[in-house]
PDB file of C-alpha atoms in Angstrom:
ATOM      1  CA  UNK A 937     -36.905  10.928  42.262  1.00 43.00           C
ATOM      2  CA  UNK A 938     -36.819  13.165  45.519  1.00 52.00           C
ATOM      3  CA  UNK A 939     -33.634  15.483  45.465  1.00 56.00           C
ATOM      4  CA  UNK A 940     -32.480  16.347  48.954  1.00 55.00           C
ATOM      5  CA  UNK A 941     -31.099  19.584  49.527  1.00 71.00           C
ATOM      6  CA  UNK A 942     -30.622  20.087  53.554  1.00 76.00           C
ATOM      7  CA  UNK A 943     -28.297  22.772  54.479  1.00 82.00           C
ATOM      8  CA  UNK A 944     -25.462  20.236  55.497  1.00 81.00           C
ATOM      9  CA  UNK A 945     -25.840  18.409  51.804  1.00 76.00           C
ATOM     10  CA  UNK A 946     -25.695  22.275  50.159  1.00 79.00           C
ATOM     11  CA  UNK A 947     -22.847  23.364  52.434  1.00 81.00           C
ATOM     12  CA  UNK A 948     -20.696  20.123  51.600  1.00 76.00           C
ATOM     13  CA  UNK A 949     -21.553  20.938  47.705  1.00 74.00           C
ATOM     14  CA  UNK A 950     -20.252  24.062  47.744  1.00 79.00           C
ATOM     15  CA  UNK A 951     -16.877  22.839  49.023  1.00 76.00           C
ATOM     16  CA  UNK A 952     -16.284  21.423  45.837  1.00 74.00           C
ATOM     17  CA  UNK A 953     -17.244  24.458  43.627  1.00 78.00           C
ATOM     18  CA  UNK A 954     -15.144  24.726  40.811  1.00 76.00           C
ATOM     19  CA  UNK A 955     -12.528  22.705  42.129  1.00 77.00           C
ATOM     20  CA  UNK A 956     -13.791  18.931  41.975  1.00 72.00           C
ATOM     21  CA  UNK A 957     -16.419  16.819  40.672  1.00 75.00           C
ATOM     22  CA  UNK A 958     -19.049  16.354  43.407  1.00 71.00           C
ATOM     23  CA  UNK A 959     -20.125  12.688  44.243  1.00 75.00           C
ATOM     24  CA  UNK A 960     -23.199  11.816  43.839  1.00 80.00           C
ATOM     25  CA  UNK A 961     -25.426   9.300  45.141  1.00 84.00           C
ATOM     26  CA  UNK A 962     -28.721   8.053  43.341  1.00 89.00           C
ATOM     27  CA  UNK A 963     -31.197   5.947  45.053  1.00 90.00           C
ATOM     28  CA  UNK A 964     -33.944   3.965  42.875  1.00 90.00           C
ATOM     29  CA  UNK A 965     -36.941   2.908  44.735  1.00 90.00           C
ATOM     30  CA  UNK A 966     -38.819   0.995  41.778  1.00 90.00           C
ATOM     31  CA  UNK A 967     -42.728   0.730  41.915  1.00 90.00           C
ATOM     32  CA  UNK A 968     -44.596  -2.107  40.710  1.00 93.00           C
ATOM     33  CA  UNK A 969     -44.308  -3.689  37.329  1.00 94.00           C
ATOM     34  CA  UNK A 970     -47.455  -2.971  35.665  1.00 96.00           C
ATOM     35  CA  UNK A 971     -48.785  -5.315  32.599  1.00 97.00           C
ATOM     36  CA  UNK A 972     -50.920  -4.929  29.779  1.00 98.00           C
ATOM     37  CA  UNK A 973     -54.287  -5.739  29.782  1.00 98.00           C
ATOM     38  CA  UNK A 974     -55.501  -5.139  26.436  1.00 97.00           C
ATOM     39  CA  UNK A 975     -53.906  -4.161  23.201  1.00 96.00           C
ATOM     40  CA  UNK A 976     -55.909  -2.643  20.185  1.00 96.00           C
ATOM     41  CA  UNK A 977     -55.044  -1.407  16.793  1.00 97.00           C
ATOM     42  CA  UNK A 978     -57.223   0.872  15.219  1.00 97.00           C
ATOM     43  CA  UNK A 979     -58.017   3.180  12.289  1.00 96.00           C
ATOM     44  CA  UNK A 980     -57.201   6.658  13.629  1.00 96.00           C
ATOM     45  CA  UNK A 981     -60.247   8.192  11.624  1.00 94.00           C
ATOM     46  CA  UNK A 982     -63.033   5.461  12.613  1.00 94.00           C
ATOM     47  CA  UNK A 983     -61.469   4.091  15.505  1.00 94.00           C
ATOM     48  CA  UNK A 984     -62.660   0.911  14.435  1.00 96.00           C
ATOM     49  CA  UNK A 985     -59.984  -2.449  15.022  1.00 96.00           C
ATOM     50  CA  UNK A 986     -58.126  -3.447  11.835  1.00 95.00           C
ATOM     51  CA  UNK A 987     -59.209  -6.715  10.725  1.00 94.00           C
ATOM     52  CA  UNK A 988     -57.459  -9.758  10.967  1.00 93.00           C
ATOM     53  CA  UNK A 989     -57.287  -9.602   7.046  1.00 94.00           C
ATOM     54  CA  UNK A 990     -55.879  -6.374   7.197  1.00 94.00           C
ATOM     55  CA  UNK A 991     -53.330  -6.934  10.408  1.00 95.00           C
ATOM     56  CA  UNK A 992     -52.866 -10.568  10.987  1.00 94.00           C
ATOM     57  CA  UNK A 993     -52.840 -10.782  15.031  1.00 90.00           C
ATOM     58  CA  UNK A 994     -49.448 -12.503  14.865  1.00 90.00           C
ATOM     59  CA  UNK A 995     -47.767  -9.130  13.450  1.00 91.00           C
ATOM     60  CA  UNK A 996     -48.663  -7.491  16.875  1.00 92.00           C
ATOM     61  CA  UNK A 997     -45.887  -7.888  19.041  1.00 92.00           C
ATOM     62  CA  UNK A 998     -47.783  -6.952  22.086  1.00 94.00           C
ATOM     63  CA  UNK A 999     -49.893  -9.472  24.176  1.00 94.00           C
ATOM     64  CA  UNK A1000     -52.098  -9.010  27.307  1.00 95.00           C
ATOM     65  CA  UNK A1001     -50.039 -10.082  30.186  1.00 96.00           C
ATOM     66  CA  UNK A1002     -46.747  -8.863  28.972  1.00 96.00           C
ATOM     67  CA  UNK A1003     -45.346  -6.156  30.763  1.00 96.00           C
ATOM     68  CA  UNK A1004     -46.323  -2.625  30.052  1.00 96.00           C
ATOM     69  CA  UNK A1005     -43.312  -0.973  28.913  1.00 95.00           C
ATOM     70  CA  UNK A1006     -43.271   2.087  26.761  1.00 93.00           C
ATOM     71  CA  UNK A1007     -40.217   1.125  24.752  1.00 95.00           C
ATOM     72  CA  UNK A1008     -42.339  -2.099  23.665  1.00 96.00           C
ATOM     73  CA  UNK A1009     -45.331   0.043  22.715  1.00 96.00           C
ATOM     74  CA  UNK A1010     -43.556   2.413  20.415  1.00 95.00           C
ATOM     75  CA  UNK A1011     -41.297  -0.746  19.337  1.00 96.00           C
ATOM     76  CA  UNK A1012     -44.823  -2.370  18.249  1.00 96.00           C
ATOM     77  CA  UNK A1013     -46.248   0.617  16.674  1.00 96.00           C
ATOM     78  CA  UNK A1014     -43.039   0.948  14.499  1.00 96.00           C
ATOM     79  CA  UNK A1015     -43.037  -2.798  13.621  1.00 96.00           C
ATOM     80  CA  UNK A1016     -46.826  -2.471  12.568  1.00 97.00           C
ATOM     81  CA  UNK A1017     -46.154   0.423  10.169  1.00 96.00           C
ATOM     82  CA  UNK A1018     -42.790  -1.582   8.668  1.00 96.00           C
ATOM     83  CA  UNK A1019     -45.211  -4.461   8.423  1.00 96.00           C
ATOM     84  CA  UNK A1020     -47.661  -2.275   6.153  1.00 96.00           C
ATOM     85  CA  UNK A1021     -44.796  -0.551   4.246  1.00 95.00           C
ATOM     86  CA  UNK A1022     -42.970  -4.083   3.377  1.00 94.00           C
ATOM     87  CA  UNK A1023     -46.744  -4.635   1.636  1.00 94.00           C
ATOM     88  CA  UNK A1024     -46.654  -2.069  -0.669  1.00 94.00           C
ATOM     89  CA  UNK A1025     -48.186   0.683   1.510  1.00 95.00           C
ATOM     90  CA  UNK A1026     -45.511   3.494   1.697  1.00 93.00           C
ATOM     91  CA  UNK A1027     -48.192   6.030   3.446  1.00 94.00           C
ATOM     92  CA  UNK A1028     -48.409   3.762   6.485  1.00 95.00           C
ATOM     93  CA  UNK A1029     -48.282   6.108   9.240  1.00 95.00           C
ATOM     94  CA  UNK A1030     -48.881   5.980  13.207  1.00 96.00           C
ATOM     95  CA  UNK A1031     -50.227   8.413  15.572  1.00 96.00           C
ATOM     96  CA  UNK A1032     -49.692   8.614  19.255  1.00 96.00           C
ATOM     97  CA  UNK A1033     -50.811   5.820  21.461  1.00 96.00           C
ATOM     98  CA  UNK A1034     -53.644   5.949  23.857  1.00 96.00           C
ATOM     99  CA  UNK A1035     -52.452   4.338  26.809  1.00 96.00           C
ATOM    100  CA  UNK A1036     -54.821   3.953  30.005  1.00 96.00           C
ATOM    101  CA  UNK A1037     -53.348   3.033  33.442  1.00 96.00           C
ATOM    102  CA  UNK A1038     -55.200   1.352  36.274  1.00 97.00           C
ATOM    103  CA  UNK A1039     -53.188   1.987  39.233  1.00 95.00           C
ATOM    104  CA  UNK A1040     -55.142   0.072  41.480  1.00 96.00           C
ATOM    105  CA  UNK A1041     -54.992  -3.403  39.530  1.00 97.00           C
ATOM    106  CA  UNK A1042     -51.490  -2.233  38.154  1.00 97.00           C
ATOM    107  CA  UNK A1043     -52.533  -2.879  34.441  1.00 97.00           C
ATOM    108  CA  UNK A1044     -52.387  -0.865  31.291  1.00 97.00           C
ATOM    109  CA  UNK A1045     -54.812  -0.528  28.654  1.00 98.00           C
ATOM    110  CA  UNK A1046     -53.340   0.530  25.123  1.00 97.00           C
ATOM    111  CA  UNK A1047     -54.790   1.392  21.755  1.00 97.00           C
ATOM    112  CA  UNK A1048     -52.348   1.873  18.561  1.00 97.00           C
ATOM    113  CA  UNK A1049     -53.952   4.043  16.348  1.00 97.00           C
ATOM    114  CA  UNK A1050     -52.286   3.135  12.786  1.00 97.00           C
ATOM    115  CA  UNK A1051     -53.413   3.967   9.381  1.00 96.00           C
ATOM    116  CA  UNK A1052     -52.272   1.380   6.879  1.00 95.00           C
ATOM    117  CA  UNK A1053     -52.428   3.726   3.791  1.00 93.00           C
ATOM    118  CA  UNK A1054     -53.448   2.536   0.371  1.00 94.00           C
ATOM    119  CA  UNK A1055     -51.583  -0.263  -1.738  1.00 93.00           C
ATOM    120  CA  UNK A1056     -49.050   1.770  -4.227  1.00 92.00           C
ATOM    121  CA  UNK A1057     -46.309   0.761  -6.492  1.00 91.00           C
ATOM    122  CA  UNK A1058     -43.164   2.935  -7.778  1.00 91.00           C
ATOM    123  CA  UNK A1059     -43.959   6.206  -9.058  1.00 89.00           C
ATOM    124  CA  UNK A1060     -42.242   8.183 -11.377  1.00 88.00           C
ATOM    125  CA  UNK A1061     -38.312   8.631 -10.318  1.00 89.00           C
ATOM    126  CA  UNK A1062     -36.901  12.118 -10.685  1.00 88.00           C
ATOM    127  CA  UNK A1063     -33.268  12.792 -10.256  1.00 90.00           C
ATOM    128  CA  UNK A1064     -32.092  16.380  -8.935  1.00 88.00           C
ATOM    129  CA  UNK A1065     -28.945  17.769  -7.590  1.00 85.00           C
ATOM    130  CA  UNK A1066     -26.289  16.082  -9.604  1.00 85.00           C
ATOM    131  CA  UNK A1067     -23.740  18.849 -10.590  1.00 83.00           C
ATOM    132  CA  UNK A1068     -21.353  16.757 -12.394  1.00 85.00           C
ATOM    133  CA  UNK A1069     -23.442  13.905 -13.581  1.00 89.00           C
ATOM    134  CA  UNK A1070     -26.073  13.820 -16.249  1.00 90.00           C
ATOM    135  CA  UNK A1071     -29.485  12.570 -14.428  1.00 88.00           C
ATOM    136  CA  UNK A1072     -29.708  10.544 -17.350  1.00 90.00           C
ATOM    137  CA  UNK A1073     -26.535   8.431 -16.242  1.00 91.00           C
ATOM    138  CA  UNK A1074     -28.061   8.456 -12.681  1.00 90.00           C
ATOM    139  CA  UNK A1075     -31.427   7.337 -14.263  1.00 91.00           C
ATOM    140  CA  UNK A1076     -29.938   4.331 -15.800  1.00 92.00           C
ATOM    141  CA  UNK A1077     -28.572   2.977 -12.443  1.00 91.00           C
ATOM    142  CA  UNK A1078     -32.516   2.985 -11.223  1.00 91.00           C
ATOM    143  CA  UNK A1079     -33.553  -0.484 -12.264  1.00 89.00           C
ATOM    144  CA  UNK A1080     -37.206  -0.031 -10.621  1.00 87.00           C
ATOM    145  CA  UNK A1081     -39.763   1.067 -12.857  1.00 90.00           C
ATOM    146  CA  UNK A1082     -42.934   3.120 -12.427  1.00 89.00           C
ATOM    147  CA  UNK A1083     -45.714   0.335 -11.301  1.00 90.00           C
ATOM    148  CA  UNK A1084     -43.339  -1.631  -9.703  1.00 92.00           C
ATOM    149  CA  UNK A1085     -44.526  -2.809  -6.222  1.00 91.00           C
ATOM    150  CA  UNK A1086     -43.333  -0.600  -3.750  1.00 92.00           C
ATOM    151  CA  UNK A1087     -41.229  -1.914  -0.548  1.00 91.00           C
ATOM    152  CA  UNK A1088     -38.464  -0.363   1.587  1.00 92.00           C
ATOM    153  CA  UNK A1089     -36.416  -2.908   0.425  1.00 92.00           C
ATOM    154  CA  UNK A1090     -36.697  -1.541  -3.385  1.00 91.00           C
ATOM    155  CA  UNK A1091     -35.986   1.926  -2.387  1.00 91.00           C
ATOM    156  CA  UNK A1092     -32.690   0.604  -0.883  1.00 92.00           C
ATOM    157  CA  UNK A1093     -31.761  -1.066  -3.599  1.00 92.00           C
ATOM    158  CA  UNK A1094     -32.455   1.884  -5.745  1.00 91.00           C
ATOM    159  CA  UNK A1095     -29.883   3.767  -3.347  1.00 92.00           C
ATOM    160  CA  UNK A1096     -27.309   1.137  -3.588  1.00 92.00           C
ATOM    161  CA  UNK A1097     -27.571   0.690  -7.171  1.00 93.00           C
ATOM    162  CA  UNK A1098     -26.918   4.509  -7.758  1.00 92.00           C
ATOM    163  CA  UNK A1099     -24.328   4.754  -5.135  1.00 91.00           C
ATOM    164  CA  UNK A1100     -21.914   2.630  -7.712  1.00 91.00           C
ATOM    165  CA  UNK A1101     -21.472   5.652  -9.467  1.00 90.00           C
ATOM    166  CA  UNK A1102     -18.017   6.667  -8.588  1.00 88.00           C
ATOM    167  CA  UNK A1103     -18.751  10.552  -9.328  1.00 87.00           C
ATOM    168  CA  UNK A1104     -21.410  10.311  -6.687  1.00 87.00           C
ATOM    169  CA  UNK A1105     -20.208  10.965  -2.825  1.00 86.00           C
ATOM    170  CA  UNK A1106     -23.830  10.698  -1.438  1.00 88.00           C
ATOM    171  CA  UNK A1107     -27.456   9.611  -2.417  1.00 90.00           C
ATOM    172  CA  UNK A1108     -30.586  10.621  -0.518  1.00 89.00           C
ATOM    173  CA  UNK A1109     -34.100   8.997  -1.829  1.00 88.00           C
ATOM    174  CA  UNK A1110     -36.666  11.126  -0.953  1.00 88.00           C
ATOM    175  CA  UNK A1111     -40.106   9.462  -1.010  1.00 87.00           C
ATOM    176  CA  UNK A1112     -43.535  11.665  -1.759  1.00 85.00           C
ATOM    177  CA  UNK A1113     -45.713  12.052   0.979  1.00 86.00           C
ATOM    178  CA  UNK A1114     -48.828  11.728  -1.056  1.00 86.00           C
ATOM    179  CA  UNK A1115     -50.024   9.717  -3.798  1.00 84.00           C
ATOM    180  CA  UNK A1116     -49.375  11.423  -7.288  1.00 74.00           C
TER     181      UNK A1116
END
């Protein structure tokens, strides 16, 4: 976006200083629409593609030939992490994607770096921060037990259950950043 700062434009803007809103005119000149030429999902350590057994191709919402939009790339990355988390992989993580743009061909190659993380169950649940409620009462509302399959739904269900305790105004469930 270029900004015109001609002396006449500056003088015109000065008339409005501290008096009124300055009228603006924004001119957008869209460039060419780039498309995806290739999409790869790889392990961040080995940089080897994730196999179809680990990540079925239908779960990757990006396809060659689709418009190359940054929002779609980031959403696809989040969708893949969510896929792994729903399959009891609480430590699934994504790193910054690698994007290579060929301006002449108007195409983009995308490599997504996603670590599925290990399969894990729910571990020991600790209750902290209660002031007027016995932590054992809060624990009695936690129906998940150590070893139950991990899933975001299980965590959300745990939170909803604990929120039924009328003496609590809010509940925060924090997941560990490593397996114990």
